[in-house]
XYZ file of C-alpha atoms in Angstrom:
745
model
C -17.328 13.663 -102.938
C -14.516 14.265 -105.308
C -13.569 16.048 -108.462
C -11.635 15.569 -111.583
C -8.430 17.693 -111.508
C -7.707 20.085 -114.369
C -4.179 20.439 -115.624
C -2.795 23.942 -116.347
C -0.780 23.926 -119.515
C 1.899 26.587 -120.039
C 2.731 27.139 -123.609
C 4.570 29.715 -125.761
C 5.878 30.235 -129.164
C 9.547 30.102 -130.186
C 10.725 32.475 -132.863
C 11.889 31.631 -136.348
C 15.471 30.898 -137.565
C 16.510 31.288 -141.118
C 18.027 28.198 -142.924
C 19.339 27.741 -146.390
C 16.347 27.690 -148.661
C 13.762 27.618 -145.807
C 12.569 28.539 -142.315
C 12.058 27.053 -138.968
C 9.417 28.275 -136.522
C 7.055 26.668 -134.219
C 5.023 26.035 -131.065
C 6.353 24.427 -127.963
C 4.567 23.321 -124.829
C 7.811 23.697 -122.845
C 8.844 25.731 -119.791
C 12.200 26.789 -121.235
C 13.132 27.935 -124.744
C 14.735 25.231 -126.853
C 15.852 25.182 -130.439
C 13.912 23.438 -133.319
C 15.524 20.009 -133.567
C 14.667 19.802 -137.256
C 17.315 22.510 -138.007
C 20.137 20.178 -136.919
C 20.106 18.055 -140.099
C 18.497 19.911 -142.981
C 19.585 19.071 -146.473
C 20.011 21.682 -149.131
C 16.636 23.163 -150.038
C 14.738 21.725 -147.060
C 12.821 23.859 -144.673
C 11.579 23.145 -141.199
C 8.220 24.590 -140.538
C 7.731 24.160 -136.694
C 9.409 21.205 -135.077
C 6.649 19.043 -136.676
C 6.658 20.111 -140.324
C 9.534 19.661 -142.853
C 9.136 20.711 -146.513
C 11.376 20.256 -149.460
C 10.803 20.403 -153.177
C 9.392 16.821 -153.239
C 6.817 17.013 -150.534
C 5.814 17.522 -146.957
C 6.971 15.503 -143.917
C 5.015 15.522 -140.697
C 7.109 14.735 -137.586
C 5.218 12.297 -135.290
C 7.448 11.860 -132.216
C 5.104 9.558 -130.189
C 5.961 6.046 -131.099
C 3.553 3.735 -132.968
C 3.262 0.154 -131.852
C 0.174 -0.613 -133.969
C -2.362 1.711 -132.285
C -2.383 4.302 -135.110
C -0.258 6.885 -133.188
C 1.472 8.226 -136.348
C -1.899 8.491 -138.146
C -3.538 10.380 -135.211
C -0.556 12.866 -134.910
C -0.370 13.398 -138.598
C -4.141 14.081 -138.724
C -3.886 16.688 -136.029
C -1.126 18.636 -137.799
C -2.899 18.188 -141.144
C -6.211 19.564 -139.857
C -4.713 23.089 -139.382
C -1.983 22.958 -141.957
C -4.572 22.337 -144.613
C -2.938 19.314 -146.199
C -4.598 15.921 -146.993
C -3.110 12.832 -145.390
C -2.205 11.270 -148.861
C -0.076 14.449 -149.549
C 2.292 13.868 -146.655
C 4.790 11.335 -145.310
C 5.305 10.761 -141.622
C 8.538 10.425 -139.652
C 9.060 9.977 -135.907
C 12.097 12.291 -136.077
C 15.241 12.256 -133.846
C 14.895 12.281 -130.149
C 14.933 15.601 -128.641
C 13.907 17.311 -125.362
C 11.501 19.466 -127.403
C 9.307 16.414 -127.727
C 8.870 15.778 -124.033
C 5.427 14.456 -123.096
C 3.255 17.207 -121.912
C 0.444 14.844 -120.722
C 2.211 12.023 -118.944
C 2.496 13.951 -115.743
C -1.215 14.692 -115.768
C -1.916 11.037 -116.171
C -0.038 10.257 -113.016
C -2.951 11.601 -110.999
C -5.960 12.521 -113.166
C -8.399 12.471 -110.332
C -8.356 13.473 -106.697
C -10.852 13.339 -103.906
C -11.065 16.073 -101.274
C -9.327 13.846 -98.832
C -6.330 12.604 -100.858
C -4.641 15.895 -100.361
C -0.893 16.308 -100.737
C 0.249 12.884 -101.913
C -1.333 12.726 -105.379
C -0.597 16.365 -106.268
C 3.009 15.920 -105.086
C 3.455 12.824 -107.281
C 2.032 14.714 -110.200
C 4.432 17.585 -109.607
C 7.293 15.344 -109.449
C 6.305 13.626 -112.702
C 5.785 17.083 -114.438
C 9.252 18.238 -113.323
C 10.806 15.015 -114.609
C 9.036 15.289 -118.004
C 9.962 18.994 -118.543
C 13.418 19.360 -117.166
C 14.783 15.865 -118.252
C 13.162 16.197 -121.718
C 11.449 12.843 -121.295
C 10.217 11.845 -124.699
C 8.068 8.976 -123.702
C 5.166 7.224 -125.391
C 2.874 5.622 -122.745
C 0.056 6.213 -120.223
C -2.471 6.614 -123.149
C -1.138 10.082 -123.551
C -0.463 10.369 -127.342
C -3.798 12.116 -128.074
C -3.829 14.306 -124.802
C -0.164 15.313 -125.493
C -0.781 16.099 -129.103
C -4.285 17.436 -129.341
C -3.577 21.080 -128.881
C 0.086 21.563 -129.608
C 0.088 19.671 -132.999
C -2.848 21.609 -134.201
C -1.187 24.926 -133.165
C 1.990 23.789 -134.826
C 0.023 23.257 -138.036
C -1.758 26.660 -137.644
C 1.545 28.607 -137.209
C 2.971 27.007 -140.267
C -0.167 27.663 -142.254
C -0.402 31.318 -141.332
C 3.279 31.975 -141.979
C 3.089 30.358 -145.364
C 0.147 32.709 -146.131
C 2.243 35.650 -145.061
C 5.067 34.419 -147.281
C 2.667 34.084 -150.200
C 1.447 37.701 -149.629
C 5.007 39.008 -149.470
C 5.933 37.021 -152.665
C 2.833 38.117 -154.737
C 1.839 41.468 -153.225
C -1.654 40.170 -152.280
C -3.278 41.124 -149.003
C -2.878 38.233 -146.565
C -6.582 38.568 -145.533
C -7.486 37.592 -149.099
C -5.509 34.393 -149.119
C -6.817 30.949 -148.221
C -5.165 27.558 -148.004
C -6.265 24.171 -149.302
C -4.575 20.787 -150.028
C -1.044 22.066 -149.450
C -1.204 25.282 -151.319
C -2.077 28.949 -150.738
C -5.026 30.069 -152.929
C -4.580 33.533 -154.407
C -7.462 36.018 -154.857
C -7.610 35.449 -158.627
C -7.840 31.687 -158.194
C -4.226 30.804 -158.732
C -2.308 28.725 -156.258
C 1.198 28.553 -154.889
C 2.317 25.211 -153.477
C 3.636 25.252 -149.940
C 6.876 23.674 -151.315
C 7.406 26.916 -153.353
C 7.100 29.269 -150.284
C 9.786 27.984 -147.928
C 12.564 30.309 -149.147
C 10.435 33.351 -148.724
C 9.187 32.274 -145.280
C 12.763 31.919 -144.244
C 13.184 35.749 -144.321
C 10.177 36.320 -142.100
C 9.217 36.080 -138.509
C 6.595 33.473 -137.806
C 2.951 34.402 -137.498
C 2.591 33.483 -133.843
C -0.890 35.012 -133.321
C -2.999 32.286 -134.581
C -6.536 30.986 -133.744
C -7.384 27.316 -133.875
C -10.328 26.578 -136.161
C -13.863 25.923 -134.737
C -14.598 22.223 -134.536
C -17.558 22.776 -136.863
C -15.095 23.421 -139.704
C -12.826 20.336 -139.126
C -12.231 18.293 -142.237
C -10.318 15.363 -140.540
C -10.699 15.382 -136.760
C -13.723 13.440 -135.651
C -14.220 11.970 -139.137
C -13.709 8.494 -140.398
C -10.222 8.511 -142.034
C -8.032 6.092 -143.944
C -5.067 5.504 -141.726
C -1.697 6.670 -143.109
C -0.244 3.121 -142.731
C -3.246 1.044 -143.861
C -2.126 0.547 -147.439
C 1.395 -0.683 -146.341
C -0.162 -2.926 -143.692
C -2.836 -4.261 -145.983
C -0.340 -5.174 -148.701
C 2.394 -6.569 -146.498
C 4.817 -3.738 -147.334
C 4.966 -2.155 -143.909
C 8.507 -2.209 -142.534
C 8.919 -2.898 -138.949
C 11.990 -2.958 -136.659
C 12.502 -6.705 -137.366
C 12.702 -5.889 -141.122
C 15.524 -3.447 -140.880
C 18.656 -4.382 -142.809
C 21.782 -2.669 -144.051
C 24.925 -3.561 -145.862
C 27.591 -5.405 -143.865
C 25.231 -6.238 -141.035
C 25.794 -9.292 -138.791
C 23.242 -11.020 -136.714
C 23.307 -11.780 -133.010
C 21.223 -13.449 -130.359
C 21.758 -13.541 -126.551
C 21.214 -15.695 -123.418
C 21.176 -14.026 -120.143
C 20.414 -15.612 -116.719
C 16.938 -17.113 -116.742
C 16.993 -16.448 -113.047
C 17.708 -12.735 -113.684
C 20.944 -13.020 -111.702
C 24.660 -13.488 -112.478
C 26.352 -15.677 -114.965
C 29.202 -17.655 -113.289
C 30.825 -18.756 -116.514
C 30.266 -20.421 -119.925
C 31.840 -22.832 -122.341
C 31.226 -21.814 -126.032
C 33.593 -24.319 -127.716
C 30.765 -26.167 -129.432
C 28.955 -22.929 -130.546
C 32.074 -21.557 -132.216
C 32.355 -24.598 -134.387
C 28.807 -24.177 -135.732
C 28.097 -23.160 -139.283
C 27.984 -19.436 -139.938
C 29.132 -18.381 -136.450
C 31.398 -15.414 -136.523
C 32.099 -14.888 -132.846
C 30.967 -15.489 -129.245
C 31.091 -12.470 -126.973
C 30.112 -11.654 -123.395
C 27.471 -9.141 -122.468
C 26.238 -8.062 -118.984
C 25.042 -11.112 -117.108
C 25.125 -13.248 -120.298
C 26.619 -14.352 -123.568
C 25.946 -13.618 -127.341
C 26.548 -15.461 -130.433
C 27.167 -13.518 -133.676
C 26.495 -15.212 -136.997
C 25.719 -14.636 -140.651
C 21.928 -14.904 -140.006
C 19.471 -14.768 -137.060
C 18.592 -18.504 -137.129
C 22.192 -19.607 -136.798
C 22.936 -16.971 -134.130
C 19.939 -18.357 -132.018
C 21.103 -21.996 -132.568
C 24.596 -21.101 -131.590
C 23.776 -19.263 -128.418
C 21.486 -22.057 -127.327
C 24.530 -24.492 -127.775
C 26.570 -22.543 -125.219
C 27.020 -24.334 -121.895
C 26.343 -21.696 -119.185
C 26.570 -21.792 -115.461
C 23.972 -19.537 -114.071
C 23.818 -18.139 -110.485
C 20.740 -18.084 -108.251
C 17.824 -15.787 -108.578
C 17.836 -12.568 -106.540
C 14.089 -13.135 -105.669
C 12.196 -16.210 -104.278
C 12.708 -19.269 -106.360
C 9.190 -20.693 -106.158
C 5.826 -19.201 -107.111
C 4.248 -20.026 -103.727
C 6.869 -17.729 -102.121
C 5.803 -14.828 -104.290
C 2.239 -15.180 -103.171
C 3.308 -15.530 -99.553
C 5.264 -12.209 -99.950
C 2.199 -10.443 -100.912
C 0.135 -12.028 -98.202
C 2.644 -10.954 -95.605
C 2.582 -7.287 -96.838
C -0.864 -6.364 -95.563
C 0.769 -4.769 -92.458
C 1.116 -1.118 -91.368
C 4.892 -1.150 -92.035
C 4.233 -1.991 -95.720
C 1.492 0.716 -96.168
C 2.436 2.891 -99.176
C -0.511 5.042 -99.582
C -4.141 5.739 -98.454
C -5.345 8.397 -100.860
C -8.987 7.424 -100.287
C -10.435 7.325 -96.722
C -14.011 8.659 -96.566
C -16.269 8.364 -93.533
C -15.300 5.971 -90.677
C -14.650 2.549 -92.164
C -13.387 0.901 -89.022
C -16.398 2.013 -86.937
C -18.847 0.706 -89.489
C -17.078 -2.631 -89.819
C -16.834 -3.195 -86.048
C -19.785 -5.402 -84.891
C -21.363 -5.572 -88.436
C -21.800 -8.540 -90.606
C -18.731 -8.142 -92.693
C -18.429 -9.505 -96.188
C -14.833 -10.496 -97.045
C -13.015 -11.692 -100.170
C -9.433 -12.080 -101.516
C -8.387 -11.652 -105.078
C -5.271 -12.539 -107.108
C -3.728 -11.456 -110.383
C -0.570 -13.093 -111.734
C 2.524 -12.011 -113.419
C 1.983 -11.555 -117.214
C 4.329 -11.247 -120.170
C 4.034 -8.561 -122.747
C 4.514 -11.002 -125.662
C 4.204 -8.715 -128.698
C 3.998 -10.542 -131.926
C 7.041 -8.821 -133.500
C 10.259 -10.281 -131.906
C 12.360 -7.905 -130.027
C 15.277 -6.519 -131.902
C 17.772 -3.647 -132.406
C 20.468 -2.786 -134.925
C 23.497 -0.808 -133.521
C 26.532 0.444 -135.314
C 29.408 1.874 -133.236
C 32.259 3.874 -134.498
C 34.833 5.960 -132.706
C 32.729 9.150 -132.990
C 29.210 8.024 -133.696
C 26.569 5.454 -132.700
C 23.495 4.757 -134.726
C 20.615 2.756 -133.212
C 17.643 1.454 -135.235
C 14.864 0.006 -133.079
C 11.247 0.253 -132.092
C 11.145 2.038 -128.782
C 8.902 4.126 -126.585
C 11.784 5.760 -124.751
C 14.225 7.165 -127.456
C 15.802 9.695 -125.009
C 16.530 6.944 -122.538
C 17.975 4.905 -125.233
C 20.159 7.812 -126.360
C 21.306 8.414 -122.717
C 22.178 4.809 -121.993
C 23.960 4.216 -125.228
C 26.077 7.366 -124.621
C 26.945 6.012 -121.102
C 27.967 2.670 -122.453
C 30.129 3.991 -125.265
C 31.535 7.019 -123.475
C 30.289 9.341 -126.335
C 28.257 12.510 -125.942
C 24.470 12.248 -126.323
C 24.668 14.364 -129.539
C 26.868 11.625 -131.016
C 24.071 9.011 -130.530
C 21.459 8.819 -133.248
C 18.309 6.926 -132.458
C 16.171 5.976 -135.541
C 12.714 4.958 -134.212
C 11.119 2.250 -136.292
C 7.517 0.983 -136.477
C 6.674 -1.621 -133.960
C 4.523 -4.731 -134.212
C 3.097 -4.552 -130.695
C 4.452 -3.432 -127.377
C 1.833 -3.253 -124.604
C 4.500 -1.452 -122.520
C 7.412 -3.858 -123.390
C 9.309 -1.252 -125.502
C 9.424 1.037 -122.479
C 12.448 -1.113 -121.654
C 15.726 -0.834 -123.638
C 17.725 -3.954 -122.566
C 17.955 -5.193 -126.165
C 19.579 -1.929 -127.230
C 22.121 -2.001 -124.432
C 23.069 -5.619 -125.245
C 23.283 -4.863 -128.949
C 25.549 -1.862 -128.105
C 27.766 -4.026 -125.930
C 28.175 -6.453 -128.882
C 28.687 -3.640 -131.392
C 31.373 -2.029 -129.248
C 33.339 -5.283 -129.698
C 32.841 -5.176 -133.479
C 33.395 -1.427 -134.233
C 32.316 -0.353 -137.652
C 30.027 -3.343 -138.148
C 26.234 -3.058 -137.797
C 24.996 -5.662 -135.427
C 21.400 -6.758 -135.422
C 20.388 -8.390 -132.136
C 17.140 -10.456 -132.162
C 15.664 -12.300 -129.163
C 14.335 -15.733 -129.610
C 10.682 -15.932 -128.421
C 11.894 -18.155 -125.601
C 14.494 -15.746 -124.495
C 12.156 -12.829 -124.673
C 9.512 -14.588 -122.590
C 11.858 -15.709 -119.876
C 13.598 -12.321 -119.668
C 10.460 -10.339 -119.817
C 9.935 -7.734 -117.139
C 6.350 -8.761 -116.570
C 3.228 -7.094 -115.241
C 3.203 -6.952 -111.535
C 1.805 -9.765 -109.448
C -0.925 -8.457 -107.098
C -3.334 -9.465 -104.344
C -6.272 -7.665 -102.843
C -8.389 -8.115 -99.745
C -11.759 -6.576 -99.442
C -14.122 -6.081 -96.492
C -17.461 -4.403 -96.691
C -20.923 -3.898 -95.202
C -24.312 -3.505 -96.866
C -27.389 -1.981 -95.289
C -30.944 -1.381 -96.443
C -30.188 -2.603 -99.895
C -27.172 -0.284 -100.401
C -23.389 -0.561 -100.046
C -22.612 1.057 -96.702
C -18.829 0.376 -96.222
C -16.064 -0.544 -98.651
C -12.495 -1.328 -97.548
C -9.983 -2.555 -100.104
C -6.349 -3.222 -99.492
C -3.941 -3.948 -102.429
C -0.490 -5.432 -102.171
C 2.047 -5.504 -105.004
C 5.663 -4.705 -105.582
C 6.450 -1.240 -106.896
C 6.338 -1.063 -110.765
C 7.823 2.407 -110.696
C 10.805 1.362 -108.467
C 11.531 -1.703 -110.598
C 11.258 0.007 -113.942
C 12.969 3.318 -113.081
C 15.615 1.452 -111.193
C 16.718 -0.176 -114.360
C 17.189 3.410 -115.838
C 19.185 4.420 -112.765
C 16.388 6.640 -111.489
C 14.092 6.744 -108.397
C 10.865 8.540 -107.794
C 10.308 9.648 -104.145
C 6.999 9.236 -102.436
C 4.368 6.569 -102.832
C 3.948 4.548 -105.999
C 0.555 5.572 -107.377
C 0.414 2.391 -109.499
C -0.161 0.316 -106.379
C -3.613 1.727 -106.023
C -4.231 3.119 -109.652
C -7.685 2.062 -111.006
C -9.046 1.750 -107.386
C -8.503 4.778 -105.157
C -9.799 7.324 -107.795
C -13.087 5.688 -108.558
C -15.955 8.332 -108.400
C -18.147 6.252 -106.153
C -19.895 7.997 -103.196
C -19.871 5.182 -100.715
C -20.470 6.678 -97.197
C -17.531 4.796 -95.704
C -14.889 4.110 -98.404
C -11.184 3.277 -98.062
C -8.472 2.184 -100.446
C -5.003 1.294 -99.069
C -1.867 0.389 -100.996
C 0.669 -1.985 -99.551
C 4.169 -2.034 -101.078
C 5.416 -5.596 -101.214
C 9.217 -6.283 -101.330
C 10.786 -6.415 -104.793
C 10.223 -9.808 -106.299
C 10.671 -10.696 -109.936
C 11.456 -7.603 -112.081
C 8.230 -5.916 -113.231
C 7.402 -3.283 -115.712
C 4.534 -1.213 -117.256
C 2.086 -3.688 -118.855
C -0.956 -2.300 -120.709
C -2.803 -0.162 -118.157
C -0.119 -0.868 -115.394
C -1.561 -0.905 -111.862
C -5.186 -0.526 -113.099
C -4.877 -3.765 -115.012
C -5.106 -5.658 -111.782
C -6.863 -3.061 -109.554
C -9.784 -2.512 -111.984
C -10.519 -6.226 -111.469
C -10.078 -6.129 -107.714
C -12.111 -2.942 -107.146
C -15.122 -3.750 -109.300
C -15.611 -7.446 -108.565
C -15.598 -6.685 -104.848
C -18.039 -3.797 -105.434
C -20.210 -6.321 -107.439
C -20.091 -8.782 -104.460
C -21.314 -6.078 -102.138
C -24.099 -5.038 -104.532
C -25.408 -8.593 -104.877
C -25.282 -9.060 -101.152
C -27.386 -5.897 -100.819
C -29.924 -7.317 -103.247
C -29.560 -4.333 -105.587
C -29.339 -4.273 -109.319
C -25.609 -4.097 -110.393
C -26.138 -1.392 -112.965
C -28.671 0.723 -110.952
C -26.477 0.642 -107.782
C -23.323 1.752 -109.702
C -25.243 4.611 -111.153
C -26.681 5.575 -107.770
C -23.184 5.543 -106.233
C -21.505 7.446 -109.139
C -21.295 11.136 -108.341
C -19.334 12.140 -111.404
C -21.729 13.040 -114.344
C -19.418 11.963 -117.270
C -18.762 8.658 -115.564
C -22.418 8.087 -114.904
C -23.143 8.746 -118.534
C -20.795 5.872 -119.571
C -22.909 3.549 -117.372
C -26.112 4.930 -118.890
C -24.743 4.493 -122.405
C -23.630 0.868 -121.834
C -26.928 0.026 -120.228
C -28.669 1.346 -123.234
C -26.332 -0.332 -125.719
C -26.664 -3.780 -124.081
C -30.409 -3.387 -123.342
C -29.606 -4.058 -119.723
C -32.436 -5.652 -117.716
C -33.873 -7.467 -120.736
C -34.590 -11.219 -120.492
C -31.675 -13.119 -121.650
C -33.212 -16.595 -121.625
C -31.790 -19.687 -120.024
C -28.173 -20.300 -119.365
C -27.126 -16.735 -119.972
C -25.496 -14.120 -117.794
C -24.420 -10.514 -117.955
C -21.894 -8.588 -115.847
C -21.216 -4.923 -115.730
C -17.986 -3.283 -114.589
C -16.751 0.308 -114.388
C -13.244 1.682 -114.025
C -11.787 5.241 -114.144
C -8.207 4.828 -115.367
C -5.911 7.297 -117.042
C -8.683 9.890 -116.528
C -11.055 7.946 -118.764
C -14.379 6.650 -117.314
C -15.077 3.257 -118.928
C -18.066 1.070 -118.456
C -18.374 -2.487 -119.951
C -20.968 -5.180 -120.121
C -19.988 -8.764 -120.893
C -22.634 -11.389 -121.816
C -21.794 -15.089 -121.600
C -23.469 -18.395 -122.061
C -23.108 -21.326 -119.533
C -22.700 -24.320 -121.835
C -22.769 -27.212 -119.462
C -20.427 -25.649 -117.067
C -18.041 -24.129 -119.727
C -18.372 -20.385 -120.413
C -18.672 -18.846 -123.857
C -18.205 -15.126 -124.198
C -20.867 -13.935 -126.580
C -20.894 -10.154 -126.611
C -19.107 -7.124 -125.027
C -20.362 -3.581 -124.931
C -17.964 -0.666 -124.125
C -18.711 3.011 -123.494
C -15.862 5.447 -122.632
C -15.697 9.145 -122.138
C -12.603 10.608 -123.965
C -13.585 14.176 -124.598
C -12.823 13.895 -128.391
C -12.758 10.940 -130.683
C -10.134 11.746 -133.355
C -10.844 8.956 -135.727
C -13.965 6.826 -135.011
C -12.666 3.798 -137.000
C -9.315 3.816 -135.361
C -10.975 4.317 -131.925
C -13.302 1.378 -132.405
C -10.526 -0.943 -133.691
C -8.261 -0.049 -130.742
C -10.991 -0.646 -128.173
C -11.931 -3.998 -129.767
C -8.311 -5.049 -129.834
C -7.917 -4.033 -126.139
C -10.910 -6.046 -125.075
C -9.628 -9.165 -126.852
C -6.246 -8.531 -125.207
C -7.790 -8.093 -121.657
C -10.213 -11.037 -121.881
C -7.709 -13.453 -123.325
C -5.210 -12.739 -120.571
C -7.984 -12.863 -117.911
C -9.063 -16.278 -119.292
C -5.735 -18.107 -119.973
C -2.434 -16.376 -119.166
C 0.113 -16.296 -116.337
C 3.821 -16.330 -115.723
C 4.923 -18.548 -112.828
C 8.365 -19.220 -111.345
C 10.044 -22.470 -110.388
C 13.680 -22.784 -109.485
C 13.923 -19.006 -110.093
C 12.945 -19.241 -113.714
C 9.848 -18.389 -115.609
C 8.105 -21.643 -116.513
C 6.361 -20.301 -119.654
C 8.413 -19.860 -122.760
C 6.302 -19.325 -125.770
C 2.694 -18.790 -127.040
C 1.912 -22.501 -126.612
C 2.108 -22.154 -122.836
C 1.119 -18.440 -122.608
C -2.123 -18.421 -124.575
C -4.290 -15.490 -125.441
C -7.831 -15.676 -126.830
C -8.531 -18.053 -129.707
C -10.329 -16.621 -132.739
C -13.234 -18.990 -132.102
C -13.533 -17.589 -128.565
C -13.697 -13.893 -129.728
C -17.071 -12.164 -129.012
C -18.896 -9.481 -130.864
C -17.710 -6.123 -129.481
C -19.768 -2.865 -129.602
C -17.998 0.401 -128.920
C -19.214 3.906 -128.194
C -16.835 6.902 -127.533
C -18.602 9.671 -125.660
C -17.536 13.270 -125.996
C -19.126 14.954 -122.900
C -15.951 15.806 -121.016
C -13.973 19.030 -121.206
C -10.569 17.203 -121.421
C -9.241 15.164 -124.233
C -8.039 11.721 -123.224
C -6.391 8.684 -124.798
C -7.906 5.177 -125.199
C -4.995 2.950 -125.518
C -5.367 1.312 -122.068
C -8.595 2.282 -120.292
C -10.670 -0.493 -121.837
C -8.459 -3.166 -120.224
C -9.136 -2.677 -116.423
C -12.922 -3.311 -116.506
C -12.867 -6.249 -118.923
C -11.828 -8.989 -116.523
C -14.184 -7.705 -113.881
C -17.170 -7.667 -116.230
C -16.277 -11.181 -117.296
C -16.059 -12.384 -113.681
C -19.310 -10.658 -112.789
C -21.027 -12.254 -115.856
C -19.766 -15.706 -114.905
C -21.212 -15.284 -111.411
C -24.631 -14.295 -112.992
C -24.568 -17.267 -115.277
C -23.319 -19.934 -112.844
C -23.503 -18.560 -109.326
C -19.695 -19.097 -109.051
C -17.456 -16.205 -108.006
C -14.054 -16.191 -109.914
C -11.693 -14.087 -107.818
C -8.390 -15.110 -109.430
C -6.763 -14.704 -112.805
C -6.291 -16.607 -115.000
C -9.909 -17.764 -114.643
C -9.357 -21.070 -116.287
C -7.964 -22.244 -113.049
C -11.508 -22.226 -111.731
C -13.767 -22.496 -114.740
C -13.684 -23.886 -118.363
C -14.101 -21.757 -121.439
C -15.594 -22.988 -124.700
């Protein structure tokens, strides 16, 4: 038996500070007092009302420090503040603000280990403790781990409430009215006689007062925005083609650059740029770490020039051929590679010995992130200041690394976070910013815009981890009796944090994430993680370890259930001890009318995965069209505690399903001669529009903890597809991409 761990959140209020024409006060979920970062750069007449609200005579700006890569993060954060501040979303503008320790992620440490069984003991709690310390004391302002909503849900509403109540107190002082007689609505305080005072007219008075720290959050029954269908704050711009992304940023005097670094991710021995320097529009050719850059008067010419440079690349620091990568994983299922065993219920070895053992091996490939918007950054370096304009999920890391490169202090580095056209974890890396900074240091005073070509980005991508799993199990009396799963992969955390000059002690939870924490009460149940040697560089890809492990864990469970002769849905429900998780299975069974007659050549598969603390159940329905599979429908039910915006929730889940199934069907990165063989979308395909299924979504609100849904729909999708293919064809597909083994319509 197990339980879902509850995270204690320590919070307190920070007092007000008077500013010219305004006031700053606010709520922090932080272990040590810090100043309000909005006070650092206020213009005349501006007031900072909490670290998340800035008001001047022209309007209200809501600070939304969690990055937006298309998933509606700015919208959700703005809605949470606006709910308690009593403003409408069309009355405000949103701004990610400057990086600051005050905006550290209060939820990411919790997501490191959201679940624990009674036997996992010290390891998971220790990992969570380490992550928590890193987040707080290093001021890690990170967007990731599906934590935007969990991080924001309470503190942004409280920030809005503190600002609201202080503005009411300011109105009472200014008018002589009793504060208990005042109300707020649509960005104004309503006076007893029916008159109103706009928030923008109260900042100066509020600056002379202490903040009203004793506030009560409103009962959900009174919510105007949260839980309701809303128009996203960015929908007009995105619908009219006027949304500005990082790739759209321009400024006077800007030059354009493109780079080539080693396709083998190793050293550059030398280069000859004579031909490139003679090309039209080329301004200069400069060296960067492990590569070379061409600077020109536009991006196209920079890309053409850098591709014309003759470069001598050194060997790869990892196995040159793909078969060697798979062999390294296969060789890692040994005691000396064991990284963790958080789940070890019953006596697996005793049950396996002498029994009829069911065995299977599974594989998941390297995958690129491949966001649609090309990766870019603009950097301007002067003797006493650096400005960076880019889309990033790690602005504090960017700030730190640029400071190191330039020798300036961190407070001399200004990171302007821009809207992103996709990420999927890619913008948790900051290589493009470092390279742009290296170029800009050689062209001081000139803004340099570095843009990767699609080919350079694909070849240089720090991919999703490659992974392999081996399962052994026993069934008895129509039930799953023993389940033993070993998973081998290189450490994502070691690879990714190593590029930031950091290391995290202890086991890498991502090696078993999406497998060890599943709430299944199998009598003899073991999940073991094996840490493979470092191979090609890897990074966080949407749902990280669970992206492979959700596939491994559930497909093997499905194999055991079928071997037992049980119904796949009924047996999962029987095994599931966690009530909110069981409700997702019940919901998806009801949504899909599980058990109904599908007719000929049809098949359905169900899969379940707990990842990022979110129980998610999915059913995929397919048609077997003369040996080729057509995906017809997908049903998804997930327990998230609260759905902030039903429309945004549905759209995000649908997009995640298309993302997950497309990669499971078609995509992989392979290596030959030390280089990635895939270079663009034509050889790294997703799902075609004609292949997209109908997708039905239900967000459940039975849990007592609010969770995010940016990633949890991904891990069960490939498993449900594989299980559906088996039902329709009798063929087990144990490897991704599945088109290696079966055709898709």
